[in-house]
Amino acid sequence: MRSGERILMLQRRFPSANMALVTGPRPILVDTGFGSDLPETERLLAQLGVPPAKLHLIANTHFHVDHAGGNHGLQQACGVPVAASAPDAALVNGRHPNACDAAFLDHPVQHYRVDRVLRDGDELDTGEVVLRVLATPGHTASHLSFYAPAERVLVLGDVFHRDDVAWLNLCTDGPDPVEQMLATLDRLARLPVAWACSGHGPRIDDVPAALDAARRRYEKWREQPQKIGWHACKRLFGSALMLEGGMDAERVRAYLLNAPWFVESSRRIFERQPEEFADQLVAEMLRARAARWQDGRLVPLTPYTPVPAGWVRPDMRPRFWPRDAL
């Protein structure tokens, strides 16, 4: 966060994604972090003089749990409306079992509703800042970014980060994500941008350099699709380790062999049986220093905020969401 700016980046630790607070008489919060991090979300907003009750709108870049997990708490407590892309809205409001990609990713997410559908070219006005809605597919097919022309600020979500790129899903989105992402980068490269807020990591002050680095990596992946799979599997397994605070060897194997993202990746991307690929993924996590064994448990090495014991419940899946909450 920097004083004097109308768009404030709130950098978050995993399992939450970064948020952007767009100031004005009708303030907008872009993304809401992970559900169990809601108390910190509320504290950060209050420190900036915009407690949740003053929010005019939540705008989601996409519906993954690290970006939309706080929707439930803010909507239930303060009635803050949520805006999202039309495909995301249809799945969420239809209570589809894979809304938020929750079934495929095995992620817990509390119920919410989408009150406003966003489409490419729409504008959101806080009375001080105008945000233009941009369709930026790649990380998900219905991913959105937000651009403030007057401020020359770009809120990227998971398009690319200062020191990394987004993981891509070859299992459910087929071979198109890389091409979609490269087209998205071409579109964003034409915008005059002073700085960008991405979904993870520090703010991006040299946007052209970060964008070019992302393009080179995605172009390399286009020729070597297994690299896409390795990147995604390491990110998703790291996230699972964070949500459980680490796993012992028995739990590691049980988790992987029952996680849809892992089973599908093993068979479709790597053409291996999950039982065989489980050991290879663990070895790669250790080699890449994404995790280590500690006191008999595989623990993630990326800094994160622990999820409180007992917070995750079995009913935190869209197939169990109450329909009367719409």
Tab-separated table of C-alpha atoms in Angstrom:
chain	number	residue	atom	x	y	z
A	1	MET	CA	0.000	0.000	0.000
A	2	ARG	CA	1.251	3.486	-0.877
A	3	SER	CA	-0.220	6.719	0.404
A	4	GLY	CA	-1.932	9.052	-1.998
A	5	GLU	CA	-2.998	6.313	-4.404
A	6	ARG	CA	-6.630	5.667	-5.220
A	7	ILE	CA	-6.085	1.964	-5.772
A	8	LEU	CA	-4.461	0.220	-2.831
A	9	MET	CA	-2.864	-3.197	-3.089
A	10	LEU	CA	-3.212	-5.384	-0.007
A	11	GLN	CA	-0.541	-8.057	-0.241
A	12	ARG	CA	-1.597	-11.304	1.431
A	13	ARG	CA	0.113	-14.521	2.420
A	14	PHE	CA	-1.119	-17.896	1.209
A	15	PRO	CA	-3.731	-19.354	1.331
A	16	SER	CA	-5.145	-15.915	0.485
A	17	ALA	CA	-4.577	-13.993	-2.719
A	18	ASN	CA	-3.800	-10.294	-2.847
A	19	MET	CA	-6.683	-7.824	-2.808
A	20	ALA	CA	-7.108	-4.378	-4.333
A	21	LEU	CA	-9.171	-1.683	-2.620
A	22	VAL	CA	-10.462	0.893	-5.082
A	23	THR	CA	-11.347	4.039	-3.169
A	24	GLY	CA	-14.150	6.544	-3.591
A	25	PRO	CA	-17.675	7.217	-2.308
A	26	ARG	CA	-18.621	3.730	-3.535
A	27	PRO	CA	-15.492	1.669	-2.733
A	28	ILE	CA	-14.871	-1.640	-4.463
A	29	LEU	CA	-12.842	-4.573	-3.189
A	30	VAL	CA	-11.296	-6.744	-5.889
A	31	ASP	CA	-11.068	-10.303	-4.499
A	32	THR	CA	-11.544	-11.266	-0.868
A	33	GLY	CA	-8.889	-13.818	0.073
A	34	PHE	CA	-9.358	-17.194	1.737
A	35	GLY	CA	-12.325	-17.697	4.040
A	36	SER	CA	-10.428	-18.373	7.269
A	37	ASP	CA	-8.434	-15.160	6.728
A	38	LEU	CA	-11.593	-13.042	6.963
A	39	PRO	CA	-10.680	-11.451	10.335
A	40	GLU	CA	-7.441	-10.156	8.814
A	41	THR	CA	-9.340	-8.959	5.744
A	42	GLU	CA	-11.712	-6.989	7.946
A	43	ARG	CA	-8.812	-5.557	9.963
A	44	LEU	CA	-6.938	-4.420	6.853
A	45	LEU	CA	-10.021	-2.733	5.441
A	46	ALA	CA	-10.752	-0.974	8.734
A	47	GLN	CA	-7.171	0.311	8.905
A	48	LEU	CA	-7.717	1.924	5.500
A	49	GLY	CA	-10.906	3.598	6.658
A	50	VAL	CA	-13.204	1.303	4.703
A	51	PRO	CA	-14.710	-1.262	7.081
A	52	PRO	CA	-16.661	-4.006	5.291
A	53	ALA	CA	-20.020	-2.322	5.883
A	54	LYS	CA	-18.868	0.606	3.726
A	55	LEU	CA	-17.984	-1.536	0.722
A	56	HIS	CA	-20.177	-0.902	-2.312
A	57	LEU	CA	-19.156	-4.010	-4.245
A	58	ILE	CA	-16.901	-7.073	-4.317
A	59	ALA	CA	-15.507	-7.767	-7.792
A	60	ASN	CA	-13.903	-11.159	-8.361
A	61	THR	CA	-11.181	-11.784	-10.918
A	62	HIS	CA	-12.206	-15.456	-10.753
A	63	PHE	CA	-13.801	-17.855	-8.333
A	64	HIS	CA	-10.898	-19.872	-6.935
A	65	VAL	CA	-11.007	-20.127	-3.160
A	66	ASP	CA	-7.946	-17.933	-2.536
A	67	HIS	CA	-9.663	-15.082	-4.401
A	68	ALA	CA	-13.336	-15.611	-3.535
A	69	GLY	CA	-13.219	-17.421	-0.193
A	70	GLY	CA	-14.001	-14.264	1.777
A	71	ASN	CA	-17.151	-13.542	-0.244
A	72	HIS	CA	-19.325	-15.536	2.143
A	73	GLY	CA	-18.309	-13.695	5.294
A	74	LEU	CA	-18.558	-10.202	3.819
A	75	GLN	CA	-21.858	-10.942	2.116
A	76	GLN	CA	-23.435	-12.609	5.135
A	77	ALA	CA	-22.292	-10.036	7.694
A	78	CYS	CA	-22.677	-6.838	5.695
A	79	GLY	CA	-24.734	-7.684	2.624
A	80	VAL	CA	-21.948	-6.660	0.249
A	81	PRO	CA	-22.970	-7.608	-3.307
A	82	VAL	CA	-20.617	-9.744	-5.399
A	83	ALA	CA	-19.849	-9.206	-9.088
A	84	ALA	CA	-18.248	-11.869	-11.286
A	85	SER	CA	-18.037	-13.136	-14.846
A	86	ALA	CA	-21.154	-14.681	-16.386
A	87	PRO	CA	-19.771	-18.269	-16.452
A	88	ASP	CA	-18.615	-18.044	-12.835
A	89	ALA	CA	-21.964	-16.570	-11.803
A	90	ALA	CA	-23.898	-19.354	-13.526
A	91	LEU	CA	-21.936	-22.079	-11.733
A	92	VAL	CA	-22.031	-20.359	-8.328
A	93	ASN	CA	-25.708	-19.408	-8.412
A	94	GLY	CA	-26.641	-22.761	-9.928
A	95	ARG	CA	-24.864	-24.535	-7.041
A	96	HIS	CA	-22.951	-26.625	-9.561
A	97	PRO	CA	-20.757	-29.219	-7.782
A	98	ASN	CA	-17.647	-27.785	-9.449
A	99	ALA	CA	-18.433	-24.125	-8.807
A	100	CYS	CA	-15.195	-22.412	-7.795
A	101	ASP	CA	-13.430	-25.475	-9.262
A	102	ALA	CA	-13.950	-26.788	-5.736
A	103	ALA	CA	-14.619	-30.417	-6.663
A	104	PHE	CA	-11.685	-30.707	-9.064
A	105	LEU	CA	-9.251	-28.837	-6.803
A	106	ASP	CA	-10.599	-30.345	-3.561
A	107	HIS	CA	-10.925	-26.889	-2.023
A	108	PRO	CA	-13.256	-25.814	0.804
A	109	VAL	CA	-15.368	-22.752	0.041
A	110	GLN	CA	-18.371	-21.305	1.845
A	111	HIS	CA	-21.528	-20.450	-0.041
A	112	TYR	CA	-22.214	-17.065	-1.602
A	113	ARG	CA	-24.196	-15.662	-4.497
A	114	VAL	CA	-23.245	-13.487	-7.448
A	115	ASP	CA	-25.457	-10.397	-7.619
A	116	ARG	CA	-24.026	-8.723	-10.713
A	117	VAL	CA	-22.671	-10.242	-13.903
A	118	LEU	CA	-19.593	-8.615	-15.434
A	119	ARG	CA	-18.739	-8.682	-19.124
A	120	ASP	CA	-15.792	-7.467	-21.137
A	121	GLY	CA	-15.974	-3.690	-21.548
A	122	ASP	CA	-18.223	-3.043	-18.553
A	123	GLU	CA	-17.236	-0.196	-16.242
A	124	LEU	CA	-17.340	0.018	-12.456
A	125	ASP	CA	-17.330	3.522	-10.969
A	126	THR	CA	-16.472	4.250	-7.341
A	127	GLY	CA	-17.183	7.952	-7.803
A	128	GLU	CA	-13.438	8.514	-7.787
A	129	VAL	CA	-12.029	5.727	-9.961
A	130	VAL	CA	-13.442	4.068	-13.060
A	131	LEU	CA	-12.489	0.420	-13.572
A	132	ARG	CA	-12.815	-1.183	-16.979
A	133	VAL	CA	-13.592	-4.893	-17.007
A	134	LEU	CA	-11.254	-6.952	-19.192
A	135	ALA	CA	-11.785	-10.567	-20.224
A	136	THR	CA	-8.359	-12.165	-19.657
A	137	PRO	CA	-8.734	-15.937	-20.116
A	138	GLY	CA	-5.879	-18.307	-19.471
A	139	HIS	CA	-5.656	-19.231	-15.800
A	140	THR	CA	-9.384	-19.902	-16.071
A	141	ALA	CA	-11.486	-19.576	-19.185
A	142	SER	CA	-13.633	-16.846	-17.601
A	143	HIS	CA	-10.895	-14.926	-15.785
A	144	LEU	CA	-11.288	-11.141	-15.515
A	145	SER	CA	-8.834	-8.311	-14.897
A	146	PHE	CA	-9.611	-4.661	-14.121
A	147	TYR	CA	-7.984	-1.584	-15.620
A	148	ALA	CA	-8.152	2.003	-14.367
A	149	PRO	CA	-7.253	4.173	-17.401
A	150	ALA	CA	-6.892	7.473	-15.537
A	151	GLU	CA	-4.601	5.966	-12.914
A	152	ARG	CA	-2.917	3.568	-15.395
A	153	VAL	CA	-3.283	0.729	-12.894
A	154	LEU	CA	-3.981	-2.885	-13.777
A	155	VAL	CA	-5.468	-5.411	-11.354
A	156	LEU	CA	-4.349	-8.694	-12.871
A	157	GLY	CA	-5.624	-11.491	-10.713
A	158	ASP	CA	-3.762	-14.609	-11.825
A	159	VAL	CA	-2.549	-13.612	-15.286
A	160	PHE	CA	1.088	-13.245	-14.262
A	161	HIS	CA	3.027	-12.152	-11.192
A	162	ARG	CA	6.226	-10.208	-10.630
A	163	ASP	CA	8.319	-13.339	-10.195
A	164	ASP	CA	6.102	-16.137	-11.466
A	165	VAL	CA	3.269	-17.043	-13.811
A	166	ALA	CA	-0.169	-18.517	-13.253
A	167	TRP	CA	-0.648	-22.267	-13.195
A	168	LEU	CA	-2.694	-23.549	-16.120
A	169	ASN	CA	-5.220	-26.361	-16.130
A	170	LEU	CA	-4.714	-28.774	-19.017
A	171	CYS	CA	-7.089	-31.341	-17.523
A	172	THR	CA	-10.354	-29.426	-17.728
A	173	ASP	CA	-9.460	-26.662	-20.203
A	174	GLY	CA	-7.661	-28.822	-22.765
A	175	PRO	CA	-4.783	-27.450	-24.855
A	176	ASP	CA	-6.222	-23.937	-25.166
A	177	PRO	CA	-5.056	-22.222	-21.927
A	178	VAL	CA	-1.595	-21.374	-23.238
A	179	GLU	CA	-2.965	-19.835	-26.426
A	180	GLN	CA	-5.593	-17.974	-24.420
A	181	MET	CA	-2.942	-16.660	-22.060
A	182	LEU	CA	-0.658	-15.499	-24.854
A	183	ALA	CA	-3.574	-13.645	-26.470
A	184	THR	CA	-4.348	-12.094	-23.076
A	185	LEU	CA	-0.738	-10.909	-22.721
A	186	ASP	CA	-0.868	-9.356	-26.200
A	187	ARG	CA	-3.990	-7.450	-25.201
A	188	LEU	CA	-2.556	-6.222	-21.908
A	189	ALA	CA	0.730	-5.182	-23.559
A	190	ARG	CA	-1.159	-2.505	-25.488
A	191	LEU	CA	-2.329	-0.756	-22.305
A	192	PRO	CA	-0.368	2.109	-20.740
A	193	VAL	CA	0.294	0.836	-17.207
A	194	ALA	CA	2.174	2.528	-14.365
A	195	TRP	CA	1.938	-0.434	-12.006
A	196	ALA	CA	-0.022	-3.626	-11.542
A	197	CYS	CA	-1.503	-5.604	-8.672
A	198	SER	CA	-1.295	-9.331	-9.301
A	199	GLY	CA	-2.928	-12.071	-7.296
A	200	HIS	CA	0.260	-13.188	-5.544
A	201	GLY	CA	3.559	-11.629	-4.601
A	202	PRO	CA	4.711	-7.991	-4.563
A	203	ARG	CA	3.247	-5.248	-6.720
A	204	ILE	CA	4.644	-4.998	-10.228
A	205	ASP	CA	6.294	-1.674	-10.965
A	206	ASP	CA	8.045	-2.745	-14.161
A	207	VAL	CA	5.031	-4.201	-15.924
A	208	PRO	CA	6.595	-4.580	-19.416
A	209	ALA	CA	9.507	-6.603	-17.991
A	210	ALA	CA	7.224	-8.905	-15.998
A	211	LEU	CA	4.885	-9.318	-18.958
A	212	ASP	CA	7.725	-10.182	-21.331
A	213	ALA	CA	9.138	-12.703	-18.855
A	214	ALA	CA	5.704	-14.302	-18.570
A	215	ARG	CA	5.330	-14.442	-22.353
A	216	ARG	CA	8.690	-16.192	-22.749
A	217	ARG	CA	7.748	-18.782	-20.167
A	218	TYR	CA	4.299	-19.440	-21.610
A	219	GLU	CA	5.790	-19.753	-25.103
A	220	LYS	CA	8.255	-22.332	-23.784
A	221	TRP	CA	5.412	-24.216	-22.150
A	222	ARG	CA	3.529	-24.304	-25.433
A	223	GLU	CA	6.254	-26.588	-26.771
A	224	GLN	CA	6.646	-28.585	-23.553
A	225	PRO	CA	3.204	-29.190	-22.037
A	226	GLN	CA	4.521	-31.409	-19.246
A	227	LYS	CA	6.158	-28.305	-17.780
A	228	ILE	CA	2.646	-26.877	-17.443
A	229	GLY	CA	1.640	-29.999	-15.549
A	230	TRP	CA	4.618	-29.911	-13.193
A	231	HIS	CA	4.047	-26.242	-12.386
A	232	ALA	CA	0.344	-26.802	-11.685
A	233	CYS	CA	0.849	-29.950	-9.612
A	234	LYS	CA	3.470	-28.321	-7.408
A	235	ARG	CA	1.239	-25.290	-6.823
A	236	LEU	CA	-1.836	-27.379	-6.051
A	237	PHE	CA	-0.035	-29.848	-3.791
A	238	GLY	CA	1.655	-26.953	-1.973
A	239	SER	CA	-1.752	-25.418	-1.395
A	240	ALA	CA	-3.099	-28.686	-0.007
A	241	LEU	CA	-0.156	-28.939	2.404
A	242	MET	CA	-0.896	-25.411	3.613
A	243	LEU	CA	-4.587	-26.104	4.192
A	244	GLU	CA	-3.742	-29.146	6.337
A	245	GLY	CA	-0.632	-27.729	7.979
A	246	GLY	CA	1.464	-30.532	6.525
A	247	MET	CA	0.801	-34.256	6.071
A	248	ASP	CA	2.451	-37.444	7.266
A	249	ALA	CA	3.500	-40.008	4.673
A	250	GLU	CA	0.308	-42.031	4.958
A	251	ARG	CA	-1.861	-38.955	4.566
A	252	VAL	CA	0.224	-37.694	1.617
A	253	ARG	CA	-0.472	-40.847	-0.330
A	254	ALA	CA	-4.141	-41.024	0.659
A	255	TYR	CA	-4.693	-37.386	-0.244
A	256	LEU	CA	-3.016	-37.576	-3.651
A	257	LEU	CA	-4.744	-40.775	-4.726
A	258	ASN	CA	-8.128	-39.222	-3.946
A	259	ALA	CA	-7.545	-35.693	-5.289
A	260	PRO	CA	-9.196	-35.286	-8.721
A	261	TRP	CA	-6.598	-32.775	-9.922
A	262	PHE	CA	-3.779	-35.223	-9.152
A	263	VAL	CA	-5.417	-38.329	-10.584
A	264	GLU	CA	-6.361	-36.529	-13.800
A	265	SER	CA	-2.934	-34.905	-14.158
A	266	SER	CA	-1.170	-38.240	-13.641
A	267	ARG	CA	-3.109	-39.977	-16.350
A	268	ARG	CA	-3.755	-37.253	-18.906
A	269	ILE	CA	-0.626	-35.105	-18.758
A	270	PHE	CA	2.072	-37.523	-17.591
A	271	GLU	CA	0.501	-40.778	-18.832
A	272	ARG	CA	1.333	-42.526	-15.581
A	273	GLN	CA	-0.693	-44.291	-12.944
A	274	PRO	CA	-1.394	-42.106	-9.889
A	275	GLU	CA	0.185	-44.675	-7.558
A	276	GLU	CA	3.456	-44.332	-9.457
A	277	PHE	CA	3.311	-40.580	-9.963
A	278	ALA	CA	2.653	-39.813	-6.269
A	279	ASP	CA	6.233	-40.636	-5.295
A	280	GLN	CA	7.562	-38.601	-8.213
A	281	LEU	CA	5.600	-35.519	-7.205
A	282	VAL	CA	6.833	-35.743	-3.622
A	283	ALA	CA	10.398	-36.077	-4.899
A	284	GLU	CA	9.947	-33.039	-7.129
A	285	MET	CA	8.524	-30.991	-4.228
A	286	LEU	CA	11.643	-31.826	-2.232
A	287	ARG	CA	14.023	-31.157	-5.130
A	288	ALA	CA	12.412	-27.769	-5.866
A	289	ARG	CA	12.470	-26.893	-2.151
A	290	ALA	CA	8.730	-26.388	-2.203
A	291	ALA	CA	8.408	-28.730	0.796
A	292	ARG	CA	10.496	-30.710	3.265
A	293	TRP	CA	10.072	-33.522	5.759
A	294	GLN	CA	9.927	-32.216	9.311
A	295	ASP	CA	9.159	-34.408	12.330
A	296	GLY	CA	7.623	-37.027	10.085
A	297	ARG	CA	5.425	-34.604	8.149
A	298	LEU	CA	5.747	-33.096	4.691
A	299	VAL	CA	5.407	-29.347	5.242
A	300	PRO	CA	5.326	-26.494	2.715
A	301	LEU	CA	8.249	-24.067	2.640
A	302	THR	CA	6.306	-21.121	1.188
A	303	PRO	CA	5.274	-18.754	4.009
A	304	TYR	CA	1.574	-19.034	4.774
A	305	THR	CA	-1.070	-18.324	7.386
A	306	PRO	CA	-2.207	-21.540	9.085
A	307	VAL	CA	-5.866	-22.436	8.747
A	308	PRO	CA	-7.437	-22.661	12.240
A	309	ALA	CA	-8.033	-26.199	13.464
A	310	GLY	CA	-11.593	-27.282	12.771
A	311	TRP	CA	-12.317	-24.445	10.355
A	312	VAL	CA	-12.624	-26.707	7.301
A	313	ARG	CA	-15.870	-28.698	7.386
A	314	PRO	CA	-17.154	-31.416	5.036
A	315	ASP	CA	-20.118	-29.231	3.983
A	316	MET	CA	-17.812	-26.566	2.509
A	317	ARG	CA	-18.459	-27.822	-0.999
A	318	PRO	CA	-20.872	-26.313	-3.548
A	319	ARG	CA	-22.918	-29.508	-3.722
A	320	PHE	CA	-23.884	-28.875	-0.072
A	321	TRP	CA	-24.537	-25.129	-0.403
A	322	PRO	CA	-28.053	-24.071	0.672
A	323	ARG	CA	-30.234	-23.030	-2.217
A	324	ASP	CA	-32.343	-20.776	-0.022
A	325	ALA	CA	-29.284	-18.526	0.409
A	326	LEU	CA	-29.719	-17.199	-3.132
